[in-house]
């Protein structure tokens, strides 16, 4: 989400869903567009049973990936929210400088 904050020139890299903003009794500014985010919920499933070499029953497990899609709004798009932070702008990350720091 940091790249969205940088690309859209938001002052903070923090986002809320519509429900979260409503819970804090805040409103989204008129005309604001949210950003879609995807969270993958991973569930473990039992696919079946089989016998192993020691003639014991074993369960075969698989995973089920379920996408959950939400629309989030940056706190700059929400009216009435007071947010105290030492940061005034979203931090700009330059990969080359970060790599040089790691190597040093």
Tab-separated table of N, CA, C and O in Angstrom:
chain	number	residue	atom	x	y	z
A	1	UNK	N	0.823	-1.186	0.000
A	1	UNK	CA	0.000	0.000	0.000
A	1	UNK	C	0.868	1.251	0.000
A	1	UNK	O	0.382	2.321	-0.318
A	2	UNK	N	2.137	1.112	0.359
A	2	UNK	CA	3.002	2.284	0.395
A	2	UNK	C	3.139	2.899	-0.988
A	2	UNK	O	3.144	4.124	-1.134
A	3	UNK	N	3.203	2.046	-2.019
A	3	UNK	CA	3.344	2.603	-3.375
A	3	UNK	C	2.106	3.370	-3.782
A	3	UNK	O	2.188	4.340	-4.540
A	4	UNK	N	0.920	2.968	-3.308
A	4	UNK	CA	-0.312	3.703	-3.604
A	4	UNK	C	-0.262	5.082	-2.953
A	4	UNK	O	-0.608	6.083	-3.574
A	5	UNK	N	0.201	5.132	-1.711
A	5	UNK	CA	0.316	6.413	-1.006
A	5	UNK	C	1.292	7.342	-1.725
A	5	UNK	O	1.035	8.539	-1.862
A	6	UNK	N	2.392	6.798	-2.213
A	6	UNK	CA	3.372	7.608	-2.936
A	6	UNK	C	2.810	8.050	-4.286
A	6	UNK	O	2.884	9.218	-4.649
A	7	UNK	N	2.238	7.109	-5.041
A	7	UNK	CA	1.727	7.395	-6.379
A	7	UNK	C	0.602	8.436	-6.353
A	7	UNK	O	0.558	9.338	-7.180
A	8	UNK	N	-0.292	8.330	-5.374
A	8	UNK	CA	-1.425	9.250	-5.287
A	8	UNK	C	-1.129	10.473	-4.416
A	8	UNK	O	-2.010	11.272	-4.153
A	9	UNK	N	0.133	10.576	-3.969
A	9	UNK	CA	0.609	11.730	-3.185
A	9	UNK	C	-0.193	11.964	-1.897
A	9	UNK	O	-0.527	13.096	-1.558
A	10	UNK	N	-0.505	10.887	-1.184
A	10	UNK	CA	-1.146	11.004	0.111
A	10	UNK	C	-0.096	11.379	1.154
A	10	UNK	O	1.089	11.074	0.996
A	11	UNK	N	-0.527	12.040	2.208
A	11	UNK	CA	0.394	12.443	3.271
A	11	UNK	C	0.753	11.311	4.214
A	11	UNK	O	1.769	11.381	4.897
A	12	UNK	N	-0.094	10.285	4.310
A	12	UNK	CA	0.121	9.173	5.227
A	12	UNK	C	-0.084	7.850	4.489
A	12	UNK	O	-0.939	7.754	3.609
A	13	UNK	N	0.653	6.810	4.868
A	13	UNK	CA	0.499	5.508	4.215
A	13	UNK	C	-0.521	4.590	4.904
A	13	UNK	O	-0.393	3.386	4.861
A	14	UNK	N	-1.541	5.180	5.555
A	14	UNK	CA	-2.495	4.382	6.320
A	14	UNK	C	-3.866	4.403	5.662
A	14	UNK	O	-4.323	5.439	5.187
A	15	UNK	N	-4.542	3.242	5.673
A	15	UNK	CA	-5.811	3.082	4.986
A	15	UNK	C	-6.847	2.456	5.910
A	15	UNK	O	-6.501	1.695	6.813
A	16	UNK	N	-8.128	2.752	5.657
A	16	UNK	CA	-9.253	2.162	6.375
A	16	UNK	C	-10.281	1.670	5.367
A	16	UNK	O	-10.418	2.247	4.289
A	17	UNK	N	-11.022	0.637	5.749
A	17	UNK	CA	-12.162	0.234	4.930
A	17	UNK	C	-13.328	1.171	5.238
A	17	UNK	O	-13.288	1.930	6.208
A	18	UNK	N	-14.370	1.097	4.434
A	18	UNK	CA	-15.559	1.921	4.668
A	18	UNK	C	-16.158	1.613	6.037
A	18	UNK	O	-16.532	2.509	6.781
A	19	UNK	N	-16.220	0.308	6.386
A	19	UNK	CA	-16.791	-0.095	7.678
A	19	UNK	C	-15.971	0.434	8.842
A	19	UNK	O	-16.518	0.847	9.864
A	20	UNK	N	-14.654	0.416	8.716
A	20	UNK	CA	-13.806	0.933	9.782
A	20	UNK	C	-14.033	2.427	9.966
A	20	UNK	O	-14.133	2.910	11.096
A	21	UNK	N	-14.108	3.165	8.866
A	21	UNK	CA	-14.344	4.612	8.946
A	21	UNK	C	-15.699	4.882	9.593
A	21	UNK	O	-15.830	5.769	10.439
A	22	UNK	N	-16.709	4.092	9.230
A	22	UNK	CA	-18.046	4.262	9.791
A	22	UNK	C	-18.051	3.951	11.291
A	22	UNK	O	-18.722	4.631	12.062
A	23	UNK	N	-17.287	2.951	11.697
A	23	UNK	CA	-17.213	2.582	13.111
A	23	UNK	C	-16.629	3.729	13.941
A	23	UNK	O	-17.010	3.944	15.070
A	24	UNK	N	-15.693	4.466	13.357
A	24	UNK	CA	-15.119	5.627	14.045
A	24	UNK	C	-15.958	6.886	13.836
A	24	UNK	O	-15.548	7.969	14.200
A	25	UNK	N	-17.127	6.715	13.223
A	25	UNK	CA	-18.062	7.803	12.943
A	25	UNK	C	-17.434	8.886	12.075
A	25	UNK	O	-17.664	10.071	12.257
A	26	UNK	N	-16.631	8.458	11.116
A	26	UNK	CA	-16.010	9.363	10.154
A	26	UNK	C	-16.667	9.130	8.804
A	26	UNK	O	-17.298	8.105	8.567
A	27	UNK	N	-16.530	10.091	7.890
A	27	UNK	CA	-17.122	9.952	6.568
A	27	UNK	C	-16.061	10.119	5.494
A	27	UNK	O	-15.092	10.857	5.665
A	28	UNK	N	-16.273	9.406	4.403
A	28	UNK	CA	-15.392	9.522	3.248
A	28	UNK	C	-15.741	10.826	2.538
A	28	UNK	O	-16.921	11.124	2.341
A	29	UNK	N	-14.732	11.585	2.153
A	29	UNK	CA	-14.989	12.838	1.444
A	29	UNK	C	-15.706	12.557	0.141
A	29	UNK	O	-15.437	11.561	-0.532
A	30	UNK	N	-16.629	13.427	-0.223
A	30	UNK	CA	-17.427	13.260	-1.433
A	30	UNK	C	-16.522	13.220	-2.666
A	30	UNK	O	-15.611	14.019	-2.809
A	31	UNK	N	-16.806	12.259	-3.541
A	31	UNK	CA	-16.072	12.120	-4.793
A	31	UNK	C	-14.779	11.325	-4.703
A	31	UNK	O	-14.102	11.143	-5.709
A	32	UNK	N	-14.435	10.840	-3.523
A	32	UNK	CA	-13.187	10.095	-3.359
A	32	UNK	C	-13.351	8.664	-3.862
A	32	UNK	O	-14.386	8.041	-3.672
A	33	UNK	N	-12.326	8.150	-4.507
A	33	UNK	CA	-12.312	6.773	-5.005
A	33	UNK	C	-11.397	5.941	-4.121
A	33	UNK	O	-10.307	6.377	-3.761
A	34	UNK	N	-11.846	4.759	-3.785
A	34	UNK	CA	-11.047	3.867	-2.959
A	34	UNK	C	-10.070	3.061	-3.790
A	34	UNK	O	-10.076	3.097	-5.016
A	35	UNK	N	-9.232	2.318	-3.106
A	35	UNK	CA	-8.239	1.444	-3.725
A	35	UNK	C	-8.598	0.004	-3.378
A	35	UNK	O	-8.860	-0.317	-2.230
A	36	UNK	N	-8.611	-0.863	-4.377
A	36	UNK	CA	-8.923	-2.280	-4.157
A	36	UNK	C	-7.693	-3.000	-3.605
A	36	UNK	O	-6.580	-2.794	-4.084
A	37	UNK	N	-7.902	-3.821	-2.602
A	37	UNK	CA	-6.843	-4.663	-2.059
A	37	UNK	C	-7.347	-6.097	-2.003
A	37	UNK	O	-8.542	-6.342	-1.855
A	38	UNK	N	-6.424	-7.036	-2.141
A	38	UNK	CA	-6.771	-8.463	-2.103
A	38	UNK	C	-6.036	-9.107	-0.938
A	38	UNK	O	-4.832	-8.939	-0.780
A	39	UNK	N	-6.789	-9.815	-0.113
A	39	UNK	CA	-6.231	-10.609	0.972
A	39	UNK	C	-6.572	-12.059	0.674
A	39	UNK	O	-7.731	-12.385	0.397
A	40	UNK	N	-5.589	-12.929	0.669
A	40	UNK	CA	-5.820	-14.341	0.384
A	40	UNK	C	-5.994	-15.106	1.688
A	40	UNK	O	-5.081	-15.190	2.495
A	41	UNK	N	-7.183	-15.662	1.879
A	41	UNK	CA	-7.468	-16.496	3.042
A	41	UNK	C	-7.074	-17.928	2.669
A	41	UNK	O	-7.513	-18.463	1.646
A	42	UNK	N	-6.234	-18.546	3.493
A	42	UNK	CA	-5.744	-19.892	3.208
A	42	UNK	C	-6.369	-20.855	4.203
A	42	UNK	O	-6.222	-20.697	5.411
A	43	UNK	N	-7.108	-21.837	3.676
A	43	UNK	CA	-7.765	-22.841	4.507
A	43	UNK	C	-7.133	-24.203	4.242
A	43	UNK	O	-6.758	-24.522	3.119
A	44	UNK	N	-7.041	-25.001	5.283
A	44	UNK	CA	-6.503	-26.352	5.150
A	44	UNK	C	-7.669	-27.320	4.984
A	44	UNK	O	-8.615	-27.299	5.760
A	45	UNK	N	-7.616	-28.161	3.969
A	45	UNK	CA	-8.688	-29.108	3.686
A	45	UNK	C	-8.172	-30.534	3.774
A	45	UNK	O	-7.023	-30.812	3.465
A	46	UNK	N	-9.022	-31.449	4.175
A	46	UNK	CA	-8.693	-32.871	4.113
A	46	UNK	C	-9.247	-33.374	2.786
A	46	UNK	O	-10.444	-33.318	2.536
A	47	UNK	N	-8.342	-33.821	1.911
A	47	UNK	CA	-8.769	-34.278	0.592
A	47	UNK	C	-9.169	-35.745	0.570
A	47	UNK	O	-9.957	-36.163	-0.247
A	48	UNK	N	-8.579	-36.539	1.461
A	48	UNK	CA	-8.922	-37.955	1.471
A	48	UNK	C	-8.006	-38.739	2.382
A	48	UNK	O	-7.195	-38.175	3.099
A	49	UNK	N	-8.153	-40.054	2.329
A	49	UNK	CA	-7.308	-40.915	3.153
A	49	UNK	C	-6.657	-41.960	2.270
A	49	UNK	O	-7.185	-42.349	1.242
A	50	UNK	N	-5.492	-42.398	2.712
A	50	UNK	CA	-4.771	-43.457	1.999
A	50	UNK	C	-3.924	-44.206	3.019
A	50	UNK	O	-3.772	-43.762	4.152
A	51	UNK	N	-3.393	-45.329	2.599
A	51	UNK	CA	-2.516	-46.109	3.475
A	51	UNK	C	-1.072	-45.850	3.067
A	51	UNK	O	-0.741	-45.881	1.891
A	52	UNK	N	-0.225	-45.628	4.065
A	52	UNK	CA	1.197	-45.417	3.781
A	52	UNK	C	1.921	-46.753	3.773
A	52	UNK	O	1.306	-47.816	3.886
A	53	UNK	N	3.259	-46.715	3.666
A	53	UNK	CA	4.047	-47.949	3.583
A	53	UNK	C	3.949	-48.791	4.854
A	53	UNK	O	4.109	-50.002	4.814
A	54	UNK	N	3.692	-48.145	6.000
A	54	UNK	CA	3.574	-48.866	7.270
A	54	UNK	C	2.146	-49.353	7.483
A	54	UNK	O	1.787	-49.781	8.572
A	55	UNK	N	1.314	-49.333	6.462
A	55	UNK	CA	-0.072	-49.770	6.469
A	55	UNK	C	-0.875	-49.018	7.539
A	55	UNK	O	-1.670	-49.589	8.264
A	56	UNK	N	-0.632	-47.727	7.630
A	56	UNK	CA	-1.393	-46.871	8.532
A	56	UNK	C	-2.212	-45.914	7.682
A	56	UNK	O	-1.779	-45.497	6.614
A	57	UNK	N	-3.395	-45.597	8.174
A	57	UNK	CA	-4.218	-44.621	7.444
A	57	UNK	C	-3.641	-43.223	7.623
A	57	UNK	O	-3.249	-42.830	8.722
A	58	UNK	N	-3.570	-42.483	6.526
A	58	UNK	CA	-3.085	-41.108	6.553
A	58	UNK	C	-4.089	-40.216	5.842
A	58	UNK	O	-4.713	-40.628	4.872
A	59	UNK	N	-4.213	-39.008	6.344
A	59	UNK	CA	-5.048	-38.022	5.667
A	59	UNK	C	-4.195	-37.232	4.692
A	59	UNK	O	-3.058	-36.882	4.987
A	60	UNK	N	-4.759	-36.987	3.494
A	60	UNK	CA	-4.108	-36.109	2.542
A	60	UNK	C	-4.693	-34.712	2.735
A	60	UNK	O	-5.903	-34.562	2.775
A	61	UNK	N	-3.813	-33.764	2.896
A	61	UNK	CA	-4.260	-32.392	3.102
A	61	UNK	C	-3.941	-31.544	1.880
A	61	UNK	O	-2.949	-31.759	1.196
A	62	UNK	N	-4.809	-30.613	1.640
A	62	UNK	CA	-4.582	-29.632	0.594
A	62	UNK	C	-4.912	-28.264	1.146
A	62	UNK	O	-5.362	-28.127	2.281
A	63	UNK	N	-4.682	-27.266	0.359
A	63	UNK	CA	-4.987	-25.907	0.787
A	63	UNK	C	-5.950	-25.270	-0.201
A	63	UNK	O	-5.861	-25.496	-1.391
A	64	UNK	N	-6.841	-24.489	0.352
A	64	UNK	CA	-7.797	-23.761	-0.466
A	64	UNK	C	-7.495	-22.272	-0.312
A	64	UNK	O	-7.393	-21.768	0.804
A	65	UNK	N	-7.304	-21.585	-1.414
A	65	UNK	CA	-7.012	-20.155	-1.409
A	65	UNK	C	-8.266	-19.404	-1.837
A	65	UNK	O	-8.780	-19.616	-2.923
A	66	UNK	N	-8.739	-18.530	-0.956
A	66	UNK	CA	-9.944	-17.756	-1.232
A	66	UNK	C	-9.588	-16.269	-1.228
A	66	UNK	O	-9.130	-15.752	-0.208
A	67	UNK	N	-9.782	-15.583	-2.374
A	67	UNK	CA	-9.472	-14.150	-2.387
A	67	UNK	C	-10.577	-13.340	-1.716
A	67	UNK	O	-11.757	-13.575	-1.932
A	68	UNK	N	-10.176	-12.419	-0.857
A	68	UNK	CA	-11.102	-11.483	-0.225
A	68	UNK	C	-10.717	-10.100	-0.737
A	68	UNK	O	-9.580	-9.670	-0.548
A	69	UNK	N	-11.638	-9.422	-1.399
A	69	UNK	CA	-11.339	-8.137	-2.010
A	69	UNK	C	-12.058	-7.037	-1.243
A	69	UNK	O	-13.260	-7.118	-1.023
A	70	UNK	N	-11.301	-6.026	-0.821
A	70	UNK	CA	-11.858	-4.890	-0.108
A	70	UNK	C	-11.479	-3.602	-0.816
A	70	UNK	O	-10.461	-3.534	-1.506
A	71	UNK	N	-12.280	-2.585	-0.601
A	71	UNK	CA	-11.941	-1.241	-1.053
A	71	UNK	C	-11.533	-0.457	0.183
A	71	UNK	O	-12.252	-0.438	1.171
A	72	UNK	N	-10.352	0.156	0.122
A	72	UNK	CA	-9.852	0.915	1.263
A	72	UNK	C	-9.648	2.374	0.857
A	72	UNK	O	-9.478	2.693	-0.319
A	73	UNK	N	-9.679	3.242	1.855
A	73	UNK	CA	-9.500	4.672	1.645
A	73	UNK	C	-8.344	5.146	2.509
A	73	UNK	O	-8.213	4.743	3.665
A	74	UNK	N	-7.504	5.997	1.949
A	74	UNK	CA	-6.415	6.578	2.709
A	74	UNK	C	-7.000	7.532	3.744
A	74	UNK	O	-8.057	8.128	3.510
A	75	UNK	N	-6.323	7.709	4.859
A	75	UNK	CA	-6.876	8.576	5.896
A	75	UNK	C	-6.960	10.028	5.427
A	75	UNK	O	-7.713	10.803	6.005
A	76	UNK	N	-6.221	10.390	4.368
A	76	UNK	CA	-6.358	11.736	3.791
A	76	UNK	C	-7.696	11.911	3.087
A	76	UNK	O	-8.120	13.033	2.839
A	77	UNK	N	-8.368	10.807	2.734
A	77	UNK	CA	-9.654	10.852	2.039
A	77	UNK	C	-10.830	10.844	3.004
A	77	UNK	O	-11.970	10.881	2.569
A	78	UNK	N	-10.552	10.787	4.291
A	78	UNK	CA	-11.608	10.652	5.295
A	78	UNK	C	-11.726	11.945	6.084
A	78	UNK	O	-10.727	12.471	6.575
A	79	UNK	N	-12.952	12.447	6.199
A	79	UNK	CA	-13.191	13.682	6.940
A	79	UNK	C	-13.323	13.406	8.424
A	79	UNK	O	-13.907	12.407	8.832
A	80	UNK	N	-12.779	14.313	9.220
A	80	UNK	CA	-12.970	14.248	10.655
A	80	UNK	C	-11.996	13.363	11.388
A	80	UNK	O	-12.052	13.266	12.609
A	81	UNK	N	-11.112	12.704	10.679
A	81	UNK	CA	-10.184	11.810	11.377
A	81	UNK	C	-8.956	12.613	11.807
A	81	UNK	O	-8.391	13.373	11.051
A	82	UNK	N	-8.632	12.478	13.063
A	82	UNK	CA	-7.433	13.120	13.611
A	82	UNK	C	-6.380	12.044	13.738
A	82	UNK	O	-6.594	11.020	14.384
A	83	UNK	N	-5.253	12.273	13.131
A	83	UNK	CA	-4.208	11.260	13.137
A	83	UNK	C	-2.896	11.912	13.516
A	83	UNK	O	-2.364	12.741	12.797
A	84	UNK	N	-2.384	11.572	14.674
A	84	UNK	CA	-1.110	12.116	15.138
A	84	UNK	C	0.016	11.208	14.677
A	84	UNK	O	-0.010	10.009	14.922
A	85	UNK	N	0.954	11.792	13.988
A	85	UNK	CA	2.082	11.022	13.487
A	85	UNK	C	3.297	11.915	13.378
A	85	UNK	O	3.185	13.097	13.096
A	86	UNK	N	4.461	11.339	13.582
A	86	UNK	CA	5.691	12.084	13.390
A	86	UNK	C	6.007	12.242	11.915
A	86	UNK	O	6.761	13.108	11.518
A	87	UNK	N	5.423	11.369	11.088
A	87	UNK	CA	5.641	11.428	9.656
A	87	UNK	C	4.715	12.468	9.051
A	87	UNK	O	3.553	12.553	9.385
A	88	UNK	N	5.226	13.241	8.118
A	88	UNK	CA	4.371	14.190	7.420
A	88	UNK	C	4.092	13.733	6.003
A	88	UNK	O	3.102	14.078	5.413
A	89	UNK	N	4.945	12.910	5.452
A	89	UNK	CA	4.761	12.375	4.107
A	89	UNK	C	5.030	10.874	4.142
A	89	UNK	O	5.754	10.383	4.991
A	90	UNK	N	4.447	10.174	3.176
A	90	UNK	CA	4.740	8.756	3.051
A	90	UNK	C	6.221	8.610	2.709
A	90	UNK	O	6.757	9.379	1.919
A	91	UNK	N	6.877	7.662	3.316
A	91	UNK	CA	8.309	7.475	3.107
A	91	UNK	C	8.574	6.988	1.695
A	91	UNK	O	7.940	6.056	1.217
A	92	UNK	N	9.500	7.613	1.020
A	92	UNK	CA	9.885	7.207	-0.332
A	92	UNK	C	11.039	6.230	-0.206
A	92	UNK	O	12.058	6.537	0.404
A	93	UNK	N	10.859	5.058	-0.777
A	93	UNK	CA	11.889	4.029	-0.719
A	93	UNK	C	12.566	3.956	-2.072
A	93	UNK	O	11.908	3.788	-3.094
A	94	UNK	N	13.869	4.092	-2.062
A	94	UNK	CA	14.642	3.924	-3.295
A	94	UNK	C	15.434	2.636	-3.145
A	94	UNK	O	16.333	2.551	-2.307
A	95	UNK	N	15.101	1.634	-3.945
A	95	UNK	CA	15.716	0.313	-3.783
A	95	UNK	C	17.240	0.331	-3.869
A	95	UNK	O	17.909	-0.357	-3.111
A	96	UNK	N	17.814	1.136	-4.777
A	96	UNK	CA	19.253	1.145	-4.938
A	96	UNK	C	19.949	1.664	-3.685
A	96	UNK	O	20.931	1.080	-3.218
A	97	UNK	N	19.429	2.735	-3.090
A	97	UNK	CA	20.021	3.267	-1.859
A	97	UNK	C	19.871	2.276	-0.716
A	97	UNK	O	20.801	2.101	0.084
A	98	UNK	N	18.724	1.623	-0.640
A	98	UNK	CA	18.508	0.621	0.404
A	98	UNK	C	19.488	-0.530	0.263
A	98	UNK	O	20.070	-0.998	1.250
A	99	UNK	N	19.724	-0.989	-0.957
A	99	UNK	CA	20.690	-2.065	-1.205
A	99	UNK	C	22.095	-1.637	-0.813
A	99	UNK	O	22.837	-2.405	-0.216
A	100	UNK	N	22.461	-0.404	-1.154
A	100	UNK	CA	23.792	0.115	-0.793
A	100	UNK	C	23.958	0.146	0.733
A	100	UNK	O	25.028	-0.174	1.242
A	101	UNK	N	22.890	0.524	1.458
A	101	UNK	CA	22.955	0.555	2.915
A	101	UNK	C	23.153	-0.840	3.484
A	101	UNK	O	23.902	-1.030	4.445
A	102	UNK	N	22.476	-1.803	2.912
A	102	UNK	CA	22.600	-3.183	3.379
A	102	UNK	C	24.019	-3.707	3.148
A	102	UNK	O	24.623	-4.324	4.008
A	103	UNK	N	24.564	-3.410	1.968
A	103	UNK	CA	25.919	-3.863	1.632
A	103	UNK	C	26.938	-3.211	2.557
A	103	UNK	O	27.888	-3.839	3.004
A	104	UNK	N	26.731	-1.914	2.868
A	104	UNK	CA	27.673	-1.207	3.753
A	104	UNK	C	27.631	-1.828	5.133
A	104	UNK	O	28.535	-1.876	5.869
